Amino acid sequence: MTSRKRIGMQMRKCLPGHKAGVALLLALFFASCGSPFVYDQYQVIEGTSWDKEKIYYFTFDIEDPSVPYEITLEIRNNNFYPYQNLWLFIGEERPIGPMVRDTIECLLADEFGKWKGKGITLFEFSYPLRKKYVFPHSGRYTLGIQQGMRDQRLPGIEEIGVRVEVAK
């Protein structure tokens, strides 16, 4: 028997154990590759025309209220959005205590009409709602987002989203 055949037979004997080891390493690798976000969800605006009465809800759980979080509003608009800004009514339902309400203005374009978001025909804009925010309690939180513009049906907004992540 040549040394080449002997090496091949020895490798075949070793491979079954190595396959299990490689499979275990791959499983551990993919299990550790979770999303860095506590919550990251979008909702599609029906017909790309946001009705004034329509509220989009985003519900997420906070397990550790002792660490600070970043809460970001994500807006995807197209070229048919007719304004430079977007007024929004935000309601935050907490697990304990009263609902907290806020009104925010998002500037989606500069004074020359150039969209601030990333994209070519669909623009994605991130607006920080809260930076290094410490939630008062653990539990389930719900954000309700409603457009606050004067139009009954607001064209050009395709999706709205919320992202929650541990602050860096």
C-alpha atoms as a printed R data frame, in Angstrom:
    type eleno elety resid chain resno       x      y      z
1   ATOM     1    CA   MET     A     1   0.000  0.000  0.000
2   ATOM     2    CA   THR     A     2   1.358  3.382 -0.933
3   ATOM     3    CA   SER     A     3   1.671  6.184  1.547
4   ATOM     4    CA   ARG     A     4  -0.876  8.206 -0.431
5   ATOM     5    CA   LYS     A     5  -3.584  5.520  0.002
6   ATOM     6    CA   ARG     A     6  -2.703  5.148  3.681
7   ATOM     7    CA   ILE     A     7  -3.133  8.911  4.256
8   ATOM     8    CA   GLY     A     8  -6.468  8.855  2.413
9   ATOM     9    CA   MET     A     9  -7.745  5.995  4.597
10  ATOM    10    CA   GLN     A    10  -6.588  7.767  7.769
11  ATOM    11    CA   MET     A    11  -8.371 10.940  6.695
12  ATOM    12    CA   ARG     A    12 -11.609  9.038  6.045
13  ATOM    13    CA   LYS     A    13 -11.427  7.607  9.553
14  ATOM    14    CA   CYS     A    14 -10.979 11.107 11.022
15  ATOM    15    CA   LEU     A    15 -13.633 12.881  8.948
16  ATOM    16    CA   PRO     A    16 -16.765 11.603 10.746
17  ATOM    17    CA   GLY     A    17 -15.603 13.169 14.021
18  ATOM    18    CA   HIS     A    18 -14.591 16.361 12.257
19  ATOM    19    CA   LYS     A    19 -17.959 16.637 10.529
20  ATOM    20    CA   ALA     A    20 -19.698 16.647 13.889
21  ATOM    21    CA   GLY     A    21 -17.241 19.244 15.191
22  ATOM    22    CA   VAL     A    22 -17.688 21.472 12.146
23  ATOM    23    CA   ALA     A    23 -21.469 21.133 12.394
24  ATOM    24    CA   LEU     A    24 -21.330 22.111 16.069
25  ATOM    25    CA   LEU     A    25 -19.155 25.152 15.312
26  ATOM    26    CA   LEU     A    26 -21.494 26.256 12.512
27  ATOM    27    CA   ALA     A    27 -24.523 25.862 14.770
28  ATOM    28    CA   LEU     A    28 -22.877 27.968 17.490
29  ATOM    29    CA   PHE     A    29 -21.848 30.588 14.923
30  ATOM    30    CA   PHE     A    30 -25.355 30.987 13.499
31  ATOM    31    CA   ALA     A    31 -26.955 30.967 16.956
32  ATOM    32    CA   SER     A    32 -24.704 33.845 18.022
33  ATOM    33    CA   CYS     A    33 -25.480 35.893 14.883
34  ATOM    34    CA   GLY     A    34 -28.736 37.333 16.168
35  ATOM    35    CA   SER     A    35 -29.985 40.790 15.347
36  ATOM    36    CA   PRO     A    36 -28.411 43.621 17.364
37  ATOM    37    CA   PHE     A    37 -31.871 45.176 17.612
38  ATOM    38    CA   VAL     A    38 -34.357 44.597 20.413
39  ATOM    39    CA   TYR     A    39 -37.068 45.486 17.879
40  ATOM    40    CA   ASP     A    40 -36.962 46.357 14.177
41  ATOM    41    CA   GLN     A    41 -40.284 46.370 12.350
42  ATOM    42    CA   TYR     A    42 -41.868 48.158  9.390
43  ATOM    43    CA   GLN     A    43 -45.518 48.478  8.392
44  ATOM    44    CA   VAL     A    44 -46.629 49.123  4.835
45  ATOM    45    CA   ILE     A    45 -48.815 52.190  4.268
46  ATOM    46    CA   GLU     A    46 -51.811 50.860  2.373
47  ATOM    47    CA   GLY     A    47 -51.827 52.182 -1.199
48  ATOM    48    CA   THR     A    48 -48.916 54.515 -0.370
49  ATOM    49    CA   SER     A    49 -51.545 56.978  0.839
50  ATOM    50    CA   TRP     A    50 -51.709 57.477  4.613
51  ATOM    51    CA   ASP     A    51 -55.235 58.204  5.850
52  ATOM    52    CA   LYS     A    52 -55.397 60.882  8.547
53  ATOM    53    CA   GLU     A    53 -57.281 58.622 10.976
54  ATOM    54    CA   LYS     A    54 -55.022 55.573 10.517
55  ATOM    55    CA   ILE     A    55 -52.673 54.816 13.428
56  ATOM    56    CA   TYR     A    56 -49.843 52.301 13.012
57  ATOM    57    CA   TYR     A    57 -48.932 50.388 16.170
58  ATOM    58    CA   PHE     A    58 -45.544 48.927 17.112
59  ATOM    59    CA   THR     A    59 -45.362 46.704 20.194
60  ATOM    60    CA   PHE     A    60 -42.118 45.508 21.759
61  ATOM    61    CA   ASP     A    61 -40.884 44.111 25.077
62  ATOM    62    CA   ILE     A    62 -38.185 45.651 27.259
63  ATOM    63    CA   GLU     A    63 -36.598 43.098 29.554
64  ATOM    64    CA   ASP     A    64 -33.824 45.205 31.089
65  ATOM    65    CA   PRO     A    65 -34.870 48.775 31.919
66  ATOM    66    CA   SER     A    66 -31.509 49.553 33.552
67  ATOM    67    CA   VAL     A    67 -29.661 49.973 30.234
68  ATOM    68    CA   PRO     A    68 -30.127 52.928 27.844
69  ATOM    69    CA   TYR     A    69 -31.783 52.378 24.454
70  ATOM    70    CA   GLU     A    70 -31.912 54.187 21.128
71  ATOM    71    CA   ILE     A    71 -35.412 54.481 19.594
72  ATOM    72    CA   THR     A    72 -35.445 55.371 15.922
73  ATOM    73    CA   LEU     A    73 -38.361 56.143 13.630
74  ATOM    74    CA   GLU     A    74 -37.853 54.813 10.097
75  ATOM    75    CA   ILE     A    75 -39.696 56.460  7.178
76  ATOM    76    CA   ARG     A    76 -39.681 55.258  3.578
77  ATOM    77    CA   ASN     A    77 -41.061 57.763  1.086
78  ATOM    78    CA   ASN     A    78 -41.106 58.026 -2.698
79  ATOM    79    CA   ASN     A    79 -40.832 60.998 -5.082
80  ATOM    80    CA   PHE     A    80 -44.599 61.577 -4.929
81  ATOM    81    CA   TYR     A    81 -44.462 62.848 -1.339
82  ATOM    82    CA   PRO     A    82 -45.481 66.514 -1.830
83  ATOM    83    CA   TYR     A    83 -43.888 68.156  1.212
84  ATOM    84    CA   GLN     A    84 -40.507 68.901  2.743
85  ATOM    85    CA   ASN     A    85 -41.602 67.871  6.243
86  ATOM    86    CA   LEU     A    86 -43.835 65.314  7.953
87  ATOM    87    CA   TRP     A    87 -45.685 66.001 11.201
88  ATOM    88    CA   LEU     A    88 -46.430 62.940 13.337
89  ATOM    89    CA   PHE     A    89 -48.411 62.283 16.514
90  ATOM    90    CA   ILE     A    90 -46.683 59.674 18.674
91  ATOM    91    CA   GLY     A    91 -48.397 57.907 21.556
92  ATOM    92    CA   GLU     A    92 -46.429 55.658 23.917
93  ATOM    93    CA   GLU     A    93 -48.334 53.109 26.005
94  ATOM    94    CA   ARG     A    94 -46.263 51.923 28.941
95  ATOM    95    CA   PRO     A    95 -46.775 48.807 31.052
96  ATOM    96    CA   ILE     A    96 -47.397 51.047 34.085
97  ATOM    97    CA   GLY     A    97 -48.641 54.608 34.115
98  ATOM    98    CA   PRO     A    98 -50.399 56.987 31.736
99  ATOM    99    CA   MET     A    99 -49.950 57.188 27.982
100 ATOM   100    CA   VAL     A   100 -47.278 59.652 26.884
101 ATOM   101    CA   ARG     A   101 -48.012 61.732 23.779
102 ATOM   102    CA   ASP     A   102 -45.724 63.819 21.609
103 ATOM   103    CA   THR     A   103 -45.830 65.693 18.302
104 ATOM   104    CA   ILE     A   104 -42.725 65.620 16.124
105 ATOM   105    CA   GLU     A   105 -41.680 67.155 12.824
106 ATOM   106    CA   CYS     A   106 -39.434 65.161 10.503
107 ATOM   107    CA   LEU     A   107 -37.654 67.149  7.782
108 ATOM   108    CA   LEU     A   108 -37.496 64.719  4.856
109 ATOM   109    CA   ALA     A   109 -36.026 67.165  2.306
110 ATOM   110    CA   ASP     A   110 -33.778 70.198  2.363
111 ATOM   111    CA   GLU     A   111 -34.877 73.687  1.235
112 ATOM   112    CA   PHE     A   112 -34.078 72.775 -2.398
113 ATOM   113    CA   GLY     A   113 -36.253 69.639 -2.365
114 ATOM   114    CA   LYS     A   114 -33.398 67.115 -2.160
115 ATOM   115    CA   TRP     A   115 -34.463 64.107 -0.091
116 ATOM   116    CA   LYS     A   116 -32.387 63.584  3.042
117 ATOM   117    CA   GLY     A   117 -32.913 59.829  3.137
118 ATOM   118    CA   LYS     A   118 -30.863 57.170  1.379
119 ATOM   119    CA   GLY     A   119 -32.116 55.794 -1.922
120 ATOM   120    CA   ILE     A   120 -32.887 56.558 -5.553
121 ATOM   121    CA   THR     A   121 -36.664 56.284 -6.013
122 ATOM   122    CA   LEU     A   122 -37.512 55.012 -2.526
123 ATOM   123    CA   PHE     A   123 -35.877 57.051  0.224
124 ATOM   124    CA   GLU     A   124 -35.210 55.685  3.692
125 ATOM   125    CA   PHE     A   125 -34.942 58.277  6.444
126 ATOM   126    CA   SER     A   126 -34.044 57.562 10.086
127 ATOM   127    CA   TYR     A   127 -35.252 59.979 12.747
128 ATOM   128    CA   PRO     A   128 -34.030 59.504 16.330
129 ATOM   129    CA   LEU     A   129 -37.012 59.584 18.672
130 ATOM   130    CA   ARG     A   130 -34.988 59.017 21.841
131 ATOM   131    CA   LYS     A   131 -31.257 58.772 22.465
132 ATOM   132    CA   LYS     A   132 -29.857 56.892 25.457
133 ATOM   133    CA   TYR     A   133 -33.375 56.489 26.803
134 ATOM   134    CA   VAL     A   134 -33.855 54.472 29.979
135 ATOM   135    CA   PHE     A   135 -37.307 52.878 30.054
136 ATOM   136    CA   PRO     A   136 -39.039 53.399 33.411
137 ATOM   137    CA   HIS     A   137 -40.213 49.764 33.691
138 ATOM   138    CA   SER     A   138 -39.674 46.387 32.107
139 ATOM   139    CA   GLY     A   139 -42.595 45.041 30.128
140 ATOM   140    CA   ARG     A   140 -44.554 45.638 26.948
141 ATOM   141    CA   TYR     A   141 -44.503 49.040 25.251
142 ATOM   142    CA   THR     A   142 -46.617 50.150 22.304
143 ATOM   143    CA   LEU     A   143 -45.904 53.128 20.065
144 ATOM   144    CA   GLY     A   144 -48.807 54.469 18.009
145 ATOM   145    CA   ILE     A   145 -47.879 56.660 15.043
146 ATOM   146    CA   GLN     A   146 -50.374 58.862 13.198
147 ATOM   147    CA   GLN     A   147 -49.700 61.415 10.482
148 ATOM   148    CA   GLY     A   148 -50.384 64.984 11.572
149 ATOM   149    CA   MET     A   149 -50.483 66.739  8.210
150 ATOM   150    CA   ARG     A   150 -53.562 68.614  6.954
151 ATOM   151    CA   ASP     A   151 -54.230 66.205  4.084
152 ATOM   152    CA   GLN     A   152 -56.969 63.631  4.643
153 ATOM   153    CA   ARG     A   153 -54.946 61.157  2.544
154 ATOM   154    CA   LEU     A   154 -51.209 61.778  2.491
155 ATOM   155    CA   PRO     A   155 -49.505 60.376 -0.648
156 ATOM   156    CA   GLY     A   156 -45.908 59.226 -0.992
157 ATOM   157    CA   ILE     A   157 -45.188 57.558  2.353
158 ATOM   158    CA   GLU     A   158 -44.702 53.861  1.624
159 ATOM   159    CA   GLU     A   159 -43.624 52.429  4.974
160 ATOM   160    CA   ILE     A   160 -43.184 53.484  8.562
161 ATOM   161    CA   GLY     A   161 -41.054 51.630 11.071
162 ATOM   162    CA   VAL     A   162 -39.600 51.604 14.546
163 ATOM   163    CA   ARG     A   163 -36.194 50.352 15.629
164 ATOM   164    CA   VAL     A   164 -35.158 49.821 19.254
165 ATOM   165    CA   GLU     A   165 -31.593 48.919 20.125
166 ATOM   166    CA   VAL     A   166 -29.293 48.998 23.121
167 ATOM   167    CA   ALA     A   167 -27.378 52.286 23.122
168 ATOM   168    CA   LYS     A   168 -23.659 52.087 22.368
